[in-house]
Coordinates of C-alpha atoms in Angstrom, one line a residue:
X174 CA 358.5 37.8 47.9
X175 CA 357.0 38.4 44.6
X176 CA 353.8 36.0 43.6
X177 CA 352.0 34.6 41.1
X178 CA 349.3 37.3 41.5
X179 CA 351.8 40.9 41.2
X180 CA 352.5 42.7 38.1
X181 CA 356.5 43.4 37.4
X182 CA 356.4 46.3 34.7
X183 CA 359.0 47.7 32.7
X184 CA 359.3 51.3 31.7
X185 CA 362.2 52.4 28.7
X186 CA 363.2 55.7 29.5
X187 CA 366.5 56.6 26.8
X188 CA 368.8 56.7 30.1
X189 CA 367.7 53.0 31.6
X190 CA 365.2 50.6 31.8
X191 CA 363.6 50.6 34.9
X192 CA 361.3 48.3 36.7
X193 CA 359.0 47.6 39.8
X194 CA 356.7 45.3 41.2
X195 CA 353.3 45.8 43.1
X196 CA 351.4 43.8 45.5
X197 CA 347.6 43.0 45.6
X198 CA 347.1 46.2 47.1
X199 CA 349.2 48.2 44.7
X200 CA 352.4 49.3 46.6
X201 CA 355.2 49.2 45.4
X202 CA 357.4 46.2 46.8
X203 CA 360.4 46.2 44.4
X204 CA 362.1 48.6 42.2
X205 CA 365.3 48.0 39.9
X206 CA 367.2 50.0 36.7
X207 CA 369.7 48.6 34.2
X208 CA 371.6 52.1 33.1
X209 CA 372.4 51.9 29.7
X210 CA 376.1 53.6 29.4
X211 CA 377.0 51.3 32.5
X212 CA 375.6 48.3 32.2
X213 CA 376.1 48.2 28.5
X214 CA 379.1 50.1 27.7
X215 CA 379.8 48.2 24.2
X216 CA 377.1 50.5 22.4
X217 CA 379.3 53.6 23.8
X218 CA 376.1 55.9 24.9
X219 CA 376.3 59.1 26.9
X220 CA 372.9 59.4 28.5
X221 CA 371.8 56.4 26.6
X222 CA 372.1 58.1 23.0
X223 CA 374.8 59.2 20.3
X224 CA 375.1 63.1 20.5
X225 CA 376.2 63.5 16.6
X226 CA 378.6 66.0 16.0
X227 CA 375.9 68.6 14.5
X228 CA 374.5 68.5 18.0
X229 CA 371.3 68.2 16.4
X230 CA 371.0 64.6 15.2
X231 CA 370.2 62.5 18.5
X232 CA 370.3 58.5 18.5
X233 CA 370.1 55.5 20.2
X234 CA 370.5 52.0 18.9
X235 CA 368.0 49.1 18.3
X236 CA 369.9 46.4 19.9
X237 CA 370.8 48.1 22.6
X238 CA 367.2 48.5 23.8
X239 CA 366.5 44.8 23.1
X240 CA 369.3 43.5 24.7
X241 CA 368.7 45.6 27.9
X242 CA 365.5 43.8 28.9
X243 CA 365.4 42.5 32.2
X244 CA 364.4 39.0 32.0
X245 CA 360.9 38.8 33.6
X246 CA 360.4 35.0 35.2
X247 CA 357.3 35.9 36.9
X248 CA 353.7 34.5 36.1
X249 CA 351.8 37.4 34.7
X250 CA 348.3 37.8 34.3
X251 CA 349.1 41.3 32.2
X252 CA 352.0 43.0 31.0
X253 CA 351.9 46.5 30.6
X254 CA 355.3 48.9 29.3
X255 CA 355.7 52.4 28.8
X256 CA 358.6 53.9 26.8
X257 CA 360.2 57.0 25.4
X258 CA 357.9 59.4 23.0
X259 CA 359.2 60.9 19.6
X260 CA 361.3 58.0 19.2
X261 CA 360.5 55.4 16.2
X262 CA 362.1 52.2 15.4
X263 CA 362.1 51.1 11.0
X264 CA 361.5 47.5 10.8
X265 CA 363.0 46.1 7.2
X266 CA 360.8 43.8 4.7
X267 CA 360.9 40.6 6.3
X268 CA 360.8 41.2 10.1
X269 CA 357.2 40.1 11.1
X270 CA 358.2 36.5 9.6
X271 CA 361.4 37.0 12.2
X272 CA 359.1 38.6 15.1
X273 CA 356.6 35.8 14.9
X274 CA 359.7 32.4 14.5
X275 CA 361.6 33.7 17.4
X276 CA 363.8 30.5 18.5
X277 CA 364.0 30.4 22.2
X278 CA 367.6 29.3 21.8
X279 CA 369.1 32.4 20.8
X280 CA 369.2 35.8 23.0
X281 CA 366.5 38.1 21.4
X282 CA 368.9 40.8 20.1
X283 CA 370.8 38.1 18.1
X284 CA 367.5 37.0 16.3
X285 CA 366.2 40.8 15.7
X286 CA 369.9 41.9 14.9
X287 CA 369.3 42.2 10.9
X288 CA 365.2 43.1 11.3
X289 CA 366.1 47.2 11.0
X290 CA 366.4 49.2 8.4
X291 CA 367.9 52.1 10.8
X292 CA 370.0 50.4 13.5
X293 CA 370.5 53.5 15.2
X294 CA 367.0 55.5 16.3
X295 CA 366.0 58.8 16.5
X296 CA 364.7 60.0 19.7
X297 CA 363.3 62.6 21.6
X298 CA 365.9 65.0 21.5
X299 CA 366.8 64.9 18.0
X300 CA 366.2 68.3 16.3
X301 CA 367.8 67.3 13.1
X302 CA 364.6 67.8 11.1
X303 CA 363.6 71.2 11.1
X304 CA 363.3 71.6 7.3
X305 CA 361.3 68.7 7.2
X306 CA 359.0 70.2 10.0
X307 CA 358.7 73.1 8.2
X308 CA 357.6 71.2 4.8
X309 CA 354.9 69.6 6.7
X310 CA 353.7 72.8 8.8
X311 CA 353.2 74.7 5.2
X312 CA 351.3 71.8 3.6
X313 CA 349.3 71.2 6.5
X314 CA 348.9 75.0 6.6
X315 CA 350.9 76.4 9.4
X316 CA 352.1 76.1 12.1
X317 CA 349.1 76.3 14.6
X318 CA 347.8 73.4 12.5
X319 CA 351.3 71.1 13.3
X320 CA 353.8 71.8 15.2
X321 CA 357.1 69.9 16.4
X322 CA 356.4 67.1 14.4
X323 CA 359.4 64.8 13.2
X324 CA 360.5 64.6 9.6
X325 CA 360.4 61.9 7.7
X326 CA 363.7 60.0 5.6
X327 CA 363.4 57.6 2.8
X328 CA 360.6 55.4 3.6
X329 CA 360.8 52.8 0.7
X330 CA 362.9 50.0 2.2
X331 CA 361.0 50.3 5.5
X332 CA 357.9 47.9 6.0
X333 CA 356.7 49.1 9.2
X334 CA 357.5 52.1 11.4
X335 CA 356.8 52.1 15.2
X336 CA 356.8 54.1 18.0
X337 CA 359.7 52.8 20.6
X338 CA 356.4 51.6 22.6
X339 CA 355.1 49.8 19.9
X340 CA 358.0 48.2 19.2
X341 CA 358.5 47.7 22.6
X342 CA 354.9 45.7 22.4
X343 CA 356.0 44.0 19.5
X344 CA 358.8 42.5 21.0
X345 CA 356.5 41.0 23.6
X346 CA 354.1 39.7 21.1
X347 CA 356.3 38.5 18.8
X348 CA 354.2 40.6 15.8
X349 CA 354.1 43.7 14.7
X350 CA 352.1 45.9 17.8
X351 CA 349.5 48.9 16.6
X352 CA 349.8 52.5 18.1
X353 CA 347.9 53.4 21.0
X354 CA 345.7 56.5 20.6
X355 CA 347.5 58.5 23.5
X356 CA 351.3 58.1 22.4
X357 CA 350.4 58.0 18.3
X358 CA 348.9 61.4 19.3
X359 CA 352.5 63.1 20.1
X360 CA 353.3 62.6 16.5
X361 CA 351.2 65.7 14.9
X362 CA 349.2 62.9 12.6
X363 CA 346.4 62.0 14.6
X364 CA 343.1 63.7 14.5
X365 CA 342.7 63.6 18.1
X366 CA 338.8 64.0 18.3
X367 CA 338.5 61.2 16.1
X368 CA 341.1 59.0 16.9
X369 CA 342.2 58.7 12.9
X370 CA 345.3 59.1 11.0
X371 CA 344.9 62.6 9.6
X372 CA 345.2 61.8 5.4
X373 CA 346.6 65.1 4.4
X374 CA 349.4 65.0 7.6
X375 CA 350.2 61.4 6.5
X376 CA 350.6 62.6 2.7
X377 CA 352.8 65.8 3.8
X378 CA 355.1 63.2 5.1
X379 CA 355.5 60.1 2.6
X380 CA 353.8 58.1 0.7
X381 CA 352.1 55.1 2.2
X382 CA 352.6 56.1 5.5
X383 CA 349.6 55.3 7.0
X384 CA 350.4 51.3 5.6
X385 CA 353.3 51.8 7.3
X386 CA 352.0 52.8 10.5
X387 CA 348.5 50.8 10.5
X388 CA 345.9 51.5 12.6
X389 CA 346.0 53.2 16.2
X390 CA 344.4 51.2 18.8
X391 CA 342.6 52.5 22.3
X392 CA 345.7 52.8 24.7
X393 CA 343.5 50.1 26.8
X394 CA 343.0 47.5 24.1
X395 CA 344.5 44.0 25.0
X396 CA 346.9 43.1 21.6
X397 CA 347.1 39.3 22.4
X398 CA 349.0 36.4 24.3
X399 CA 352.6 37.0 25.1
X400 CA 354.9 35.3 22.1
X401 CA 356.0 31.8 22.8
X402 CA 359.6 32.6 22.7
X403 CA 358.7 33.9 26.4
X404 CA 357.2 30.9 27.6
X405 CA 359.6 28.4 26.4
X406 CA 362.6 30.8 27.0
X407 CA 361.8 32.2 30.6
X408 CA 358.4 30.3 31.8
X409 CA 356.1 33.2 31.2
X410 CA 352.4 32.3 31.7
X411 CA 350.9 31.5 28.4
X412 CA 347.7 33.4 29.5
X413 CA 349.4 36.3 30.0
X414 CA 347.9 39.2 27.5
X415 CA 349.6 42.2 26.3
X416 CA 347.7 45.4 27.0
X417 CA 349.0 47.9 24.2
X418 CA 352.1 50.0 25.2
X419 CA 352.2 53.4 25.5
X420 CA 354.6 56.4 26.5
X421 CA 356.0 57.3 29.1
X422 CA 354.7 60.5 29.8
X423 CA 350.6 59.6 29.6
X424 CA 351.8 56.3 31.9
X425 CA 352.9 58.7 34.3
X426 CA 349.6 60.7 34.1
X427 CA 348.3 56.7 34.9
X428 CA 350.8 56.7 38.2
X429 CA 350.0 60.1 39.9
X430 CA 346.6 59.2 39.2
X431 CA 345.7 63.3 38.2
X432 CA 342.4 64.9 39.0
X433 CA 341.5 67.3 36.7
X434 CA 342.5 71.1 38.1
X435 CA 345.9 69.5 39.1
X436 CA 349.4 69.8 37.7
X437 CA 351.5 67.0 37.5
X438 CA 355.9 67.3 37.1
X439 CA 357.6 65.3 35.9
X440 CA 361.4 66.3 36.8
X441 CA 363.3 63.8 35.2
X442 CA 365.9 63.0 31.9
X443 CA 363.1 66.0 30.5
X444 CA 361.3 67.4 32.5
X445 CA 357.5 67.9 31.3
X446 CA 354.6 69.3 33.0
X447 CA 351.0 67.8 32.2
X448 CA 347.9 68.0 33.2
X449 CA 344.1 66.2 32.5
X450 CA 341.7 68.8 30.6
X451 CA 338.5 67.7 29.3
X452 CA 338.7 70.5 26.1
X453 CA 341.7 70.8 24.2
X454 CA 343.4 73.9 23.2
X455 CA 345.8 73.4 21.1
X456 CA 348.5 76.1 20.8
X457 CA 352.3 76.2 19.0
X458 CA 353.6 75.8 22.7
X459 CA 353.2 72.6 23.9
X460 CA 351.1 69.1 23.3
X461 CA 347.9 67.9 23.4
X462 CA 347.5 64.3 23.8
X463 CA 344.6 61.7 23.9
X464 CA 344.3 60.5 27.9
X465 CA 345.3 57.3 28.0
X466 CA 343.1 56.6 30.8
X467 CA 339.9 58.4 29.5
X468 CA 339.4 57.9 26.0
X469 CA 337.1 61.3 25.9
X470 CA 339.4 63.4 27.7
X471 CA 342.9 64.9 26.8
X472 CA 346.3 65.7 28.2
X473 CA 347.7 68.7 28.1
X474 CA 352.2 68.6 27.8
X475 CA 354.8 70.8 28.1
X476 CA 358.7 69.1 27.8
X477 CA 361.9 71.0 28.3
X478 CA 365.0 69.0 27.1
X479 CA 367.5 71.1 29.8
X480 CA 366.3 68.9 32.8
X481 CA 368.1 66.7 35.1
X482 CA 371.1 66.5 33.0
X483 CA 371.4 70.1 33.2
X484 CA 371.1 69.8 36.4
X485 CA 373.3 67.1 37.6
X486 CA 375.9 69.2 35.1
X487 CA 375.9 72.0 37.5
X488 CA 375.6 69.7 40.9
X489 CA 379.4 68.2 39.2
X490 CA 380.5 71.7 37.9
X491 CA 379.5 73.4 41.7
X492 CA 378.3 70.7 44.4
X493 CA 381.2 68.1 44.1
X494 CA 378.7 65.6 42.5
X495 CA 376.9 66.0 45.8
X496 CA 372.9 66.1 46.1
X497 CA 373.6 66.8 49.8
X498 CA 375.9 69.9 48.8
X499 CA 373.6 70.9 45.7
X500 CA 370.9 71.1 48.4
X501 CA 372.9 73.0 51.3
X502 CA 373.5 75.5 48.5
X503 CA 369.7 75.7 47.3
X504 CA 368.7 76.5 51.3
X505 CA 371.3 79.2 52.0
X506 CA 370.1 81.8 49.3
X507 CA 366.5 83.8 49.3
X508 CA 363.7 83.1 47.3
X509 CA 364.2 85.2 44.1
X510 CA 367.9 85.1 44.4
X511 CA 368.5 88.9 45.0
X512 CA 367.1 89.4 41.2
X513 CA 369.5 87.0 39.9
X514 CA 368.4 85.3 36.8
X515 CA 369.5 82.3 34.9
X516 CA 369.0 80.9 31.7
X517 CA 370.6 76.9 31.4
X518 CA 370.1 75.5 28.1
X519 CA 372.8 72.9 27.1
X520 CA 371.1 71.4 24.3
X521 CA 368.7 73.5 22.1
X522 CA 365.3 73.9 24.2
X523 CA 362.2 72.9 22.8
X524 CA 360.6 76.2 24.7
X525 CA 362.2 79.1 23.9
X526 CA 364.2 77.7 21.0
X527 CA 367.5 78.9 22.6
X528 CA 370.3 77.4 23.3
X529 CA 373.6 78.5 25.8
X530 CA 373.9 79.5 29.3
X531 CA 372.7 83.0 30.3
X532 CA 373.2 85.0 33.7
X533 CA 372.0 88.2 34.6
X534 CA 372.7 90.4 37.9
X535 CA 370.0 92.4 39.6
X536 CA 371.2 95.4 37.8
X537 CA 370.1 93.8 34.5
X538 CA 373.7 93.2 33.3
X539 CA 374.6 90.3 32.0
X540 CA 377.6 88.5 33.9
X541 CA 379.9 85.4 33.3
X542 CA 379.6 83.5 36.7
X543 CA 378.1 83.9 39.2
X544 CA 379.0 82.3 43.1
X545 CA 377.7 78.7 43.3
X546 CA 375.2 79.3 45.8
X547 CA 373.2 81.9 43.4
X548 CA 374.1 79.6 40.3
X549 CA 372.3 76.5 41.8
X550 CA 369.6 78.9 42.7
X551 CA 369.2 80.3 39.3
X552 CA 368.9 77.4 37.5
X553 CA 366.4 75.9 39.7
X554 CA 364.1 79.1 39.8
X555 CA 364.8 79.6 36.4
X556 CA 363.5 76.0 35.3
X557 CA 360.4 76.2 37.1
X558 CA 359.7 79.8 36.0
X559 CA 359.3 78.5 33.1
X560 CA 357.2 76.2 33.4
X561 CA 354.9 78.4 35.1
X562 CA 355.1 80.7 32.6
X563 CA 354.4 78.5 29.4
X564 CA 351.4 76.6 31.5
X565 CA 349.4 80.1 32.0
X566 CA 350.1 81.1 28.3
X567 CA 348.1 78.4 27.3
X568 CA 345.4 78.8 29.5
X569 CA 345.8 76.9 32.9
X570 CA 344.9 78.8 35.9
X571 CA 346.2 78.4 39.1
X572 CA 342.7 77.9 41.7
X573 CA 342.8 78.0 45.4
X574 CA 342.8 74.0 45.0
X575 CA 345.4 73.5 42.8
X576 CA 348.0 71.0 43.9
X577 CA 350.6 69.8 41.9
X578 CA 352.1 66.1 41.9
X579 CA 355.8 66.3 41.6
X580 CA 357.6 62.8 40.5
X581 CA 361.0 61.9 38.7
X582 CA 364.5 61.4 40.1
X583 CA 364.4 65.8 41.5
X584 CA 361.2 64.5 43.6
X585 CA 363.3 62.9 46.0
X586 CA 364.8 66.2 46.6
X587 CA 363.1 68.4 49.2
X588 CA 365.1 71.7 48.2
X589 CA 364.0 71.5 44.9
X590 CA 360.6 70.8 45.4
X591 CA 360.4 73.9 48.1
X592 CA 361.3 76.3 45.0
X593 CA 359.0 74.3 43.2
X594 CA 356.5 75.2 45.5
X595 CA 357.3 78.9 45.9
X596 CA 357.2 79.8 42.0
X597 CA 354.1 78.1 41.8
X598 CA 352.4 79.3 45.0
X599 CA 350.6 75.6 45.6
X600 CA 351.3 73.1 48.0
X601 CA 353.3 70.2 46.3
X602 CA 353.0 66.1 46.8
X603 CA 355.1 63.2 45.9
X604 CA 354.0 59.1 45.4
X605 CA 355.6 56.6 47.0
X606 CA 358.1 56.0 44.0
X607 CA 359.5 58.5 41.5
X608 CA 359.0 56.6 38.7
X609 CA 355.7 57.5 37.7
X610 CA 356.1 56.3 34.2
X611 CA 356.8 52.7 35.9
X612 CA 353.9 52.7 38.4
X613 CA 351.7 53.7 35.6
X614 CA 352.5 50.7 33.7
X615 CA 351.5 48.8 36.8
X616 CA 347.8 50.3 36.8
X617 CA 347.5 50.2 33.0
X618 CA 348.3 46.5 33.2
X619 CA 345.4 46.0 36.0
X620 CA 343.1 48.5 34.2
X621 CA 343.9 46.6 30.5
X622 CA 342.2 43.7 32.5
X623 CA 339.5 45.7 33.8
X624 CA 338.4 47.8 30.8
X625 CA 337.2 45.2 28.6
X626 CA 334.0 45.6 31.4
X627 CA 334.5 49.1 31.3
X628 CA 335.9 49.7 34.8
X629 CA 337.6 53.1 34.5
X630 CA 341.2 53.4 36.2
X631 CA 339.9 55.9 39.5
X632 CA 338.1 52.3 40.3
X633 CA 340.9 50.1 39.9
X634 CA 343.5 52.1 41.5
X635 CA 341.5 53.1 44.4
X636 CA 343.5 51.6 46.9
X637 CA 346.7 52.7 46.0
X638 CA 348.4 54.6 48.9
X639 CA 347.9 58.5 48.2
X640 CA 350.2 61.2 47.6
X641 CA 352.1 62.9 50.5
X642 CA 352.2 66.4 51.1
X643 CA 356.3 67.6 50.5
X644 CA 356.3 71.2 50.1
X645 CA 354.1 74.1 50.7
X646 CA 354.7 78.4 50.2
X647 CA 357.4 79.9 51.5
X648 CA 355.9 83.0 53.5
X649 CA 357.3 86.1 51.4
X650 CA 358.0 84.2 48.4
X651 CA 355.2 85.6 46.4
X652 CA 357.4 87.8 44.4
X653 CA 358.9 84.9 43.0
X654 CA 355.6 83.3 41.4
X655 CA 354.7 87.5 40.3
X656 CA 357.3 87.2 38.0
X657 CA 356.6 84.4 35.1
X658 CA 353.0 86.5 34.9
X659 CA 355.0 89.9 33.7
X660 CA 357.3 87.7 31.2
X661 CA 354.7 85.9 29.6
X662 CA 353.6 89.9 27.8
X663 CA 357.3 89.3 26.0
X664 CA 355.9 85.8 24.4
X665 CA 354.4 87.8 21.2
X666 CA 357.7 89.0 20.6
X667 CA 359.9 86.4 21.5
X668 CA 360.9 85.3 17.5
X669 CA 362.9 88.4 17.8
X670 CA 364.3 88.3 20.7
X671 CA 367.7 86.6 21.1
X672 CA 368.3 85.1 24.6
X673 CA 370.3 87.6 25.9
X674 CA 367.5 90.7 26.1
X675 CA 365.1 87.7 26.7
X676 CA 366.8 87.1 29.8
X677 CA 367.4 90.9 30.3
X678 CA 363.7 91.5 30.2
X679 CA 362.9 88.8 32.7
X680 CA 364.7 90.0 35.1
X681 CA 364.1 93.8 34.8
X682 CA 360.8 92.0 37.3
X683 CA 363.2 92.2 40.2
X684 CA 363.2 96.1 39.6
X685 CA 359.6 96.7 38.5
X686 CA 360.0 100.7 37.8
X687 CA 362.4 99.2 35.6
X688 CA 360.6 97.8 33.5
X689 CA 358.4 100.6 31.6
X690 CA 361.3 102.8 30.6
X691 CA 362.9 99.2 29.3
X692 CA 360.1 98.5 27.1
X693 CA 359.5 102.1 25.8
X694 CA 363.1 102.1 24.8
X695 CA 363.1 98.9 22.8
X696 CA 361.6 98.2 19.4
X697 CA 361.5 94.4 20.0
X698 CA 358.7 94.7 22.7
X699 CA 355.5 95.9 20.7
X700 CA 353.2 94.0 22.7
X701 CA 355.0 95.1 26.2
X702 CA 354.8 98.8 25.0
X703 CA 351.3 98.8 24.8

């Protein structure tokens, strides 16, 4: 039975809302989703968004996130809630006098239903705004200054813009909610060192913007008392304070509770790979973020858009819709797959910048199918190659102690974590729950309490229950985790390479004396050649 003295924690991914519960001694006692194209169908989302027919411009509406709250009737002491990044939510002139009346009479979506200037969102998987991206890279100058930033539309009817975790926050304290340091620091305006708006990003973008945004606060800072409209509408506790929201990828570095040297997966909607550093590197490939634990220490990101919808598109296409089959398929082929390559990108991927589906034999040709049993192996080794591959490009190294922490809906699966394992060459652990996002909300809440004092989060969380050991090396695998080393000499080259001979290189590595003759032979390959 939940009491008086547990958190219950939301966490707004853009396929559900999930939420779970923890006890005095932080486990995890109750878990629960609301699945927006299900339980919502009037809004008529695929995956929680609108795919428009550019396949570029991504979506999701407002009201559809308000109205999918799950009605929290607990007594809180702290609410904590972690949401989506790269999504923002345009609140028209007027809505903080709206935000701040709420009538506990009316369902919150029907009070809020006129607030937006946009009532549908962008999100994370929106790539509409290149042009825009590439205005702000040249005025900021270049792109290792700013990359993957999102453009900007016509600002002037808007009087606030949030982040979907700030408005998340707002919604819960019935006023407009700041940025937190960690998740304003996905946007490309933050001067991360300092923790300040950067004046020349902010005027690359619009005018006013940094009016528009206000001030970032530490991701630990308690905003205020929970809005009325919660205690007269479902019996909240008055006292309860909203710690400031955040996203859902630095909540998840909160839940897997990371130790600097370690690599964290997240293998979920996207699937990202972060990890705690201490100096940051910034590099055109991935993210630095602020920590959101550790307000002098940084987070190092890496998102691929092609996750678990890609995969659950094969398990449909080749498993029946089975886990159980997608698995039995995954354990009757070798690690490396005979040479077999593949290359799954259904939606334009953040890293390469390709899009399409790519196979390639061990004779370096490329093929239309391939049996199901090497296609479900392809795309697995193939995902996590990549990630290997992008991680050691900008800088991580892989040390005797390196473990990585594995979470998401694919952490449940132990096929997929055993590739996992054998691409990386590093034992690999799982928590309790996959929803890291969600548990990290639960420790941010505790540790929003605790801060003030300056209790840091290892302290507070200390007797959570530990990861669990899930996966270790396949003996004879190593020539799988050889391979994303050689690729990563065709990075220099890889704006002229289509996906086809990026592929084609790649897997040349399951014929090494292959390999030379290909890159004398080709043009495209300057850095391989030498």
């Amino acid at each position: 039975m939940i009491t008086s003295s547990e958190f219950r924690i939301n966490n707004m991914f853009f396929l559900q809302l999930k939420v779970i519960a923890v006890d005095g001694r932080l486990r995890v006692i109750f878990e629960d989703s609301i699945n927006f194209d299900k339980d919502l169908p009037e809004f008529g989302t695929q995956g929680g968004v609108y795919m428009h027919d550019d396949r570029l411009s991504v979506s999701s509406p407002v009201l559809m996130w308000i109205k999918v709250r799950i009605n929290l009737l607990f007594m809180l002491p702290s609410l904590f809630f972690s949401a989506i990044q790269h999504g923002s939510v345009y609140w028209k002139e007027g809505a903080s006098s709206v935000l701040q009346n709420l009538s506990p009479v009316l369902p919150l979506h029907q009070s809020l239903k006129n607030c937006f200037s946009l009532s549908n969102s962008p999100v994370w998987m929106d790539s509409s705004t290149a042009a825009q991206c590439k205005s702000l890279e040249k005025k900021a100058g270049g792109a290792q200054k700013l990359a993957d930033i999102t453009g900007s539309r016509a600002y002037e009817v808007r009087a606030k813009i949030s982040l979907v975790s700030s408005f998340a926050a707002s919604l819960f304290l019935g006023a407009y909610a700041p940025i937190d340091y960690s998740d304003g620091s996905g946007m490309n305006l933050l001067q991360i060192r300092e923790k300040v708006w950067n004046p020349l990003c902010l005027d690359a973008c619009a005018p006013q913007l940094g009016k528009k945004l206000g001030q970032p606060v530490p991701s630990s800072k308690i905003l205020g008392l929970i809005s009325p409209y919660y205690t007269e509408r479902f019996g909240f506790n008055p006292a309860c304070k909203i710690v400031a929201f955040t996203g859902d990828n630095p909540a998840s570095l909160a839940g897997m509770r990371l130790s600097e040297g370690d690599i964290a997966i997240s293998l979920g909607t996207s699937d990202t790979l972060f990890l705690w550093i201490k100096e940051p590197n910034p590099a055109l490939e991935g993210h630095i973020f602020c920590n959101p634990v550790d307000s002098q220490a940084f987070m190092a990101l890496l998102c691929y858009k092609n996750g678990s919808l890609m995969r659950e598109k094969i398990r449909d296409e080749l498993a029946l819709g089975s886990w159980e089959e997608f698995s039995k398929a995954l354990e009757s082929t070798a690690a490396g797959n005979g040479g077999k390559v593949g290359f799954y990108f259904d939606v334009r991927e953040i890293t390469p910048g390709a899009v399409g589906i790519h196979r390639f034999d061990a004779h370096n040709v490329e093929t239309p199918t391939f049996p199901k049993e090497v296609e479900i192996r392809a795309l697995i080794e193939g995902q996590f190659m990549a990630k290997r591959i992008h991680a050691e490009k900008l800088g991580y190294k892989i040390l005797p102690t390196t473990k990585i922490l594995a979470t998401g809906g694919a952490s449940h699966n132990k096929a997929i974590l055993q590739i996992l394992s054998d691409v990386f060459s590093v034992p690999v652990y799982t928590i309790d729950t996959a929803n890291s996002a969600c548990l990290g909300s639960a420790y941010r809440a505790i540790h929003g309490l605790a801060a003030e004092g300056g209790l840091p989060l290892t302290d507070v969380v200390k007797s959570a229950p530990g990861p669990r050991l899930a996966a270790t090396p396949t003996a004879g695998a190593s020539q799988v985790s050889r391979w994303p080393y050689f690729f990563s000499l065709l990075q220099p080259a890889a704006p002229e390479l289509n996906a086809a001979l990026w592929a084609l290189c790649y897997v040349s590595l399951s014929h090494p004396w292959l390999a030379l003759p290909l890159a004398l032979r080709s043009p495209l390959l300057p850095g391989l050649r030498r």
